[in-house]
Short mmCIF file of C-alpha atoms and ligand atoms in Angstrom, two decimals:
data_model
loop_
_atom_site.label_atom_id
_atom_site.label_comp_id
_atom_site.label_asym_id
_atom_site.label_seq_id
_atom_site.Cartn_x
_atom_site.Cartn_y
_atom_site.Cartn_z
CA UNK E 1 -114.23 -143.71 -137.99
CA UNK E 2 -112.41 -145.49 -140.27
CA UNK E 3 -109.26 -143.56 -140.23
CA UNK E 4 -107.71 -141.40 -137.71
CA UNK E 5 -104.15 -140.87 -138.28
CA UNK E 6 -102.02 -139.41 -141.39
CA UNK E 7 -99.61 -142.50 -141.42
CA UNK E 8 -102.36 -144.92 -141.70
CA UNK E 9 -103.87 -142.69 -143.98
CA UNK E 10 -100.81 -142.56 -146.03
CA UNK E 11 -101.34 -146.14 -146.18
CA UNK E 12 -104.67 -146.72 -147.13
CA UNK E 13 -103.57 -144.52 -150.28
CA UNK E 14 -100.70 -146.43 -151.32
CA UNK E 15 -101.50 -150.01 -150.60
CA UNK E 16 -103.49 -150.45 -154.23
CA UNK E 17 -99.79 -149.47 -155.84
CA UNK E 18 -97.99 -151.31 -154.00
CA UNK E 19 -98.98 -154.48 -155.66
CA UNK E 20 -97.39 -154.34 -158.91
CA UNK E 21 -93.92 -152.12 -157.41
CA UNK E 22 -90.60 -152.80 -158.30
CA UNK E 23 -89.16 -150.01 -156.12
CA UNK E 24 -90.46 -148.13 -153.29
CA UNK E 25 -88.97 -145.62 -150.75
CA UNK E 26 -88.82 -145.41 -147.05
CA UNK E 27 -87.30 -142.16 -146.95
CA UNK E 28 -87.36 -141.64 -143.08
CA UNK E 29 -86.87 -145.39 -141.82
CA UNK E 30 -87.10 -144.49 -137.87
CA UNK E 31 -88.35 -147.81 -136.13
CA UNK E 32 -89.43 -149.42 -139.40
CA UNK E 33 -92.75 -149.46 -139.42
CA UNK E 34 -93.20 -147.79 -142.62
CA UNK E 35 -90.78 -149.93 -144.35
CA UNK E 36 -92.28 -153.04 -142.64
CA UNK E 37 -95.52 -151.64 -144.35
CA UNK E 38 -93.89 -151.28 -147.53
CA UNK E 39 -91.71 -154.74 -147.41
CA UNK E 40 -95.03 -156.69 -146.69
CA UNK E 41 -97.24 -155.30 -149.65
CA UNK E 42 -95.06 -155.46 -152.57
CA UNK E 43 -93.97 -158.33 -154.51
CA UNK E 44 -91.07 -160.58 -153.49
CA UNK E 45 -89.05 -159.24 -155.98
CA UNK E 46 -89.60 -155.50 -155.17
CA UNK E 47 -86.71 -153.66 -153.20
CA UNK E 48 -87.36 -151.14 -150.56
CA UNK E 49 -84.92 -148.53 -149.94
CA UNK E 50 -84.87 -147.32 -146.61
CA UNK E 51 -83.20 -144.36 -145.58
CA UNK E 52 -82.16 -142.84 -141.81
CA UNK E 53 -79.38 -140.50 -140.79
CA UNK E 54 -79.16 -142.23 -137.38
CA UNK E 55 -77.57 -145.61 -136.80
CA UNK E 56 -79.99 -146.42 -133.96
CA UNK E 57 -82.98 -146.07 -136.75
CA UNK E 58 -81.46 -148.22 -139.30
CA UNK E 59 -80.71 -151.02 -136.66
CA UNK E 60 -84.46 -150.68 -135.28
CA UNK E 61 -85.51 -151.27 -138.76
CA UNK E 62 -83.32 -154.40 -139.14
CA UNK E 63 -84.34 -155.85 -136.05
CA UNK E 64 -88.09 -155.40 -137.13
CA UNK E 65 -87.68 -156.59 -140.92
CA UNK E 66 -85.59 -159.56 -139.92
CA UNK E 67 -88.40 -160.51 -137.53
CA UNK E 68 -90.58 -160.69 -140.18
CA UNK E 69 -88.20 -162.49 -142.39
CA UNK E 70 -88.49 -159.33 -145.06
CA UNK E 71 -84.93 -158.33 -144.64
CA UNK E 72 -83.78 -159.58 -147.77
CA UNK E 73 -85.98 -157.08 -149.68
CA UNK E 74 -84.71 -154.22 -148.14
CA UNK E 75 -81.67 -151.81 -148.77
CA UNK E 76 -81.17 -150.03 -145.58
CA UNK E 77 -79.04 -146.82 -145.98
CA UNK E 78 -77.33 -144.73 -143.23
CA UNK E 79 -77.50 -141.44 -145.25
CA UNK E 80 -79.52 -138.46 -145.33
CA UNK E 81 -82.47 -138.62 -147.87
CA UNK E 82 -80.87 -135.78 -149.55
CA UNK E 83 -78.39 -138.45 -151.35
CA UNK E 84 -81.44 -140.78 -152.67
CA UNK E 85 -80.52 -139.79 -156.11
CA UNK E 86 -76.59 -141.29 -155.17
CA UNK E 87 -78.06 -144.70 -154.59
CA UNK E 88 -81.16 -144.80 -157.19
CA UNK E 89 -81.27 -144.30 -160.89
CA UNK E 90 -84.47 -146.89 -161.73
CA UNK E 91 -88.12 -145.20 -161.51
CA UNK E 92 -89.78 -145.16 -158.08
CA UNK E 93 -92.91 -146.45 -157.78
CA UNK E 94 -93.80 -145.17 -154.22
CA UNK E 95 -92.22 -143.29 -151.88
CA UNK E 96 -93.11 -142.43 -148.11
CA UNK E 97 -91.96 -139.34 -146.10
CA UNK E 98 -92.84 -139.56 -142.36
CA UNK E 99 -90.98 -136.45 -141.16
CA UNK E 100 -90.30 -135.26 -137.31
CA UNK E 101 -88.11 -137.11 -134.89
CA UNK E 102 -87.47 -140.79 -134.01
CA UNK E 103 -90.12 -141.67 -131.63
CA UNK E 104 -88.38 -142.06 -128.41
CA UNK E 105 -85.04 -140.49 -129.99
CA UNK E 106 -83.19 -137.35 -130.00
CA UNK E 107 -85.58 -134.69 -130.76
CA UNK E 108 -82.78 -132.85 -132.24
CA UNK E 109 -82.17 -135.06 -135.26
CA UNK E 110 -85.31 -134.25 -136.72
CA UNK E 111 -86.15 -133.78 -140.28
CA UNK E 112 -85.59 -130.41 -141.68
CA UNK E 113 -86.96 -128.10 -144.37
CA UNK E 114 -84.24 -127.52 -147.12
CA UNK E 115 -83.16 -131.07 -146.86
CA UNK E 116 -86.59 -132.53 -146.99
CA UNK E 117 -87.52 -130.32 -150.11
CA UNK E 118 -84.20 -131.35 -151.70
CA UNK E 119 -85.29 -134.98 -150.81
CA UNK E 120 -88.91 -134.58 -152.25
CA UNK E 121 -87.25 -132.82 -155.24
CA UNK E 122 -85.00 -135.60 -156.24
CA UNK E 123 -87.70 -138.06 -155.51
CA UNK E 124 -90.16 -136.47 -157.67
CA UNK E 125 -87.83 -136.55 -160.47
CA UNK E 126 -87.25 -140.12 -160.26
CA UNK E 127 -90.95 -141.14 -159.63
CA UNK E 128 -92.29 -143.02 -162.49
CA UNK E 129 -95.54 -142.07 -164.22
CA UNK E 130 -98.90 -143.03 -162.02
CA UNK E 131 -96.57 -143.41 -158.86
CA UNK E 132 -97.05 -142.00 -155.65
CA UNK E 133 -95.38 -139.77 -152.94
CA UNK E 134 -96.93 -139.25 -149.45
CA UNK E 135 -95.60 -136.88 -146.77
CA UNK E 136 -96.77 -136.84 -143.38
CA UNK E 137 -95.84 -133.64 -141.77
CA UNK E 138 -96.20 -132.65 -138.17
CA UNK E 139 -97.09 -128.70 -137.34
CA UNK E 140 -97.88 -129.63 -133.83
CA UNK E 141 -94.44 -128.14 -132.65
CA UNK E 142 -92.75 -124.88 -133.79
CA UNK E 143 -90.13 -127.03 -135.88
CA UNK E 144 -92.79 -129.02 -137.52
CA UNK E 145 -94.82 -125.83 -137.81
CA UNK E 146 -92.42 -124.26 -140.00
CA UNK E 147 -91.39 -127.38 -142.00
CA UNK E 148 -94.69 -128.33 -142.58
CA UNK E 149 -95.37 -124.68 -144.02
CA UNK E 150 -92.22 -124.86 -146.24
CA UNK E 151 -93.71 -128.36 -147.55
CA UNK E 152 -96.92 -126.85 -148.38
CA UNK E 153 -95.48 -124.13 -150.15
CA UNK E 154 -92.73 -126.01 -152.39
CA UNK E 155 -95.82 -128.59 -153.09
CA UNK E 156 -98.21 -126.01 -154.09
CA UNK E 157 -95.68 -124.93 -156.77
CA UNK E 158 -95.49 -128.31 -158.58
CA UNK E 159 -96.66 -128.12 -162.29
CA UNK E 160 -100.21 -129.02 -162.59
CA UNK E 161 -99.35 -130.58 -165.80
CA UNK E 162 -97.00 -133.07 -164.23
CA UNK E 163 -98.58 -133.70 -160.60
CA UNK E 164 -101.96 -134.12 -158.80
CA UNK E 165 -100.96 -132.38 -155.19
CA UNK E 166 -103.55 -133.06 -152.45
CA UNK E 167 -103.78 -133.39 -148.47
CA UNK E 168 -105.68 -134.55 -145.73
CA UNK E 169 -106.06 -133.84 -142.23
CA UNK E 170 -108.07 -134.19 -139.10
CA UNK E 171 -110.21 -131.05 -139.01
CA UNK E 172 -111.65 -131.15 -135.28
CA UNK E 173 -108.38 -132.37 -133.69
CA UNK E 174 -106.89 -129.66 -130.88
CA UNK E 175 -103.05 -129.17 -131.28
CA UNK E 176 -102.32 -128.85 -135.04
CA UNK E 177 -102.59 -132.46 -136.15
CA UNK E 178 -100.47 -133.83 -138.67
CA UNK E 179 -100.81 -133.10 -141.84
CA UNK E 180 -100.68 -136.08 -145.15
CA UNK E 181 -99.63 -134.53 -148.55
CA UNK E 182 -100.43 -137.01 -151.52
CA UNK E 183 -98.46 -136.48 -154.93
CA UNK E 184 -99.35 -138.41 -157.99
CA UNK E 185 -97.62 -137.72 -161.03
CA UNK E 186 -99.48 -137.97 -163.96
CA UNK E 187 -96.83 -136.47 -166.79
CA UNK E 188 -93.47 -136.49 -167.59
CA UNK E 189 -90.95 -133.30 -167.18
CA UNK E 190 -89.39 -132.60 -170.14
CA UNK E 191 -86.15 -131.02 -168.59
CA UNK E 192 -83.75 -132.73 -166.25
CA UNK E 193 -83.64 -129.82 -163.74
CA UNK E 194 -85.69 -129.42 -160.53
CA UNK E 195 -87.02 -126.11 -162.21
CA UNK E 196 -88.95 -128.29 -164.53
CA UNK E 197 -91.16 -129.71 -162.03
CA UNK E 198 -92.60 -125.94 -161.34
CA UNK E 199 -94.89 -124.42 -163.84
C1 LIG S 1 -91.09 -139.68 -137.75
S1 LIG S 1 -89.57 -140.50 -137.86
C2 LIG S 1 -90.09 -141.79 -138.98
C3 LIG S 1 -90.72 -142.87 -138.71
C4 LIG S 1 -90.50 -144.29 -139.32
N1 LIG S 1 -91.17 -143.90 -140.72
C5 LIG S 1 -91.32 -145.25 -138.60
O1 LIG S 1 -92.31 -145.94 -139.26
O2 LIG S 1 -91.24 -145.69 -137.27
C6 LIG S 1 -88.62 -139.63 -138.64
C7 LIG S 1 -87.27 -139.99 -138.45
O3 LIG S 1 -86.53 -139.44 -139.92
C8 LIG S 1 -85.13 -139.14 -139.59
N2 LIG S 1 -84.35 -138.36 -140.37
C9 LIG S 1 -84.00 -137.14 -139.80
N3 LIG S 1 -83.53 -136.19 -140.86
C10 LIG S 1 -83.27 -137.00 -141.98
C11 LIG S 1 -82.38 -137.27 -143.05
N4 LIG S 1 -81.97 -135.98 -143.64
N5 LIG S 1 -82.77 -138.27 -144.30
C12 LIG S 1 -83.07 -139.27 -143.46
N6 LIG S 1 -83.86 -139.70 -142.20
C13 LIG S 1 -83.97 -138.49 -141.56
C14 LIG S 1 -84.99 -139.69 -138.27
O4 LIG S 1 -83.76 -139.79 -137.56
C15 LIG S 1 -86.39 -140.29 -137.58
O5 LIG S 1 -85.65 -141.57 -137.44
#
């Protein structure tokens, strides 16, 4: 088996889009592994914005990037991804959302449905045509199950004219394995409001 996990699968989906990317986002920096992946595979002049609400996550990400001499490419932002549009007004080429809580950290500081939907909506508005957004969701625990359901419902309602939305999951694993959503922007929304992303 080549791939067994949703985050590795997200990396496989986005890697070819990173080679010419100028601006990419890790919406949940955590321990910095996805931020590092984005920084490694984008051109030297690209910028990687990484958001997290926990100082420890930002510190872990900073340390990891520094160890790989990639910190100059990154903008590490200690703020909620609900505020992405306050920091970015340029087209986004690729965005990753890896939901849930900081591994080894406080489980109560997890991503949550309403904020996640707001952040995805803002990112989709800014996503360039041909750009990709991935969401790894974790339905294996109660809070994660509700969030995964909310994300699924939100993405299922996006306009077919503007987005292609797919999902990937292992089907023979016990305990509700993670689900990966992959969204590609294929058209432009004519209005500015988030409702314009719907049919
Ligand atoms: C599963 S971890 C991310 C893993 C990370 N991408 C990595 O490679 O290590 C989820 C992260 O989301 C963060 N988070 C929770 N709510 C957030 C929010 N509103 N905005 C930004 N980050 C948030 C948590 O603090 C946690 O660090």
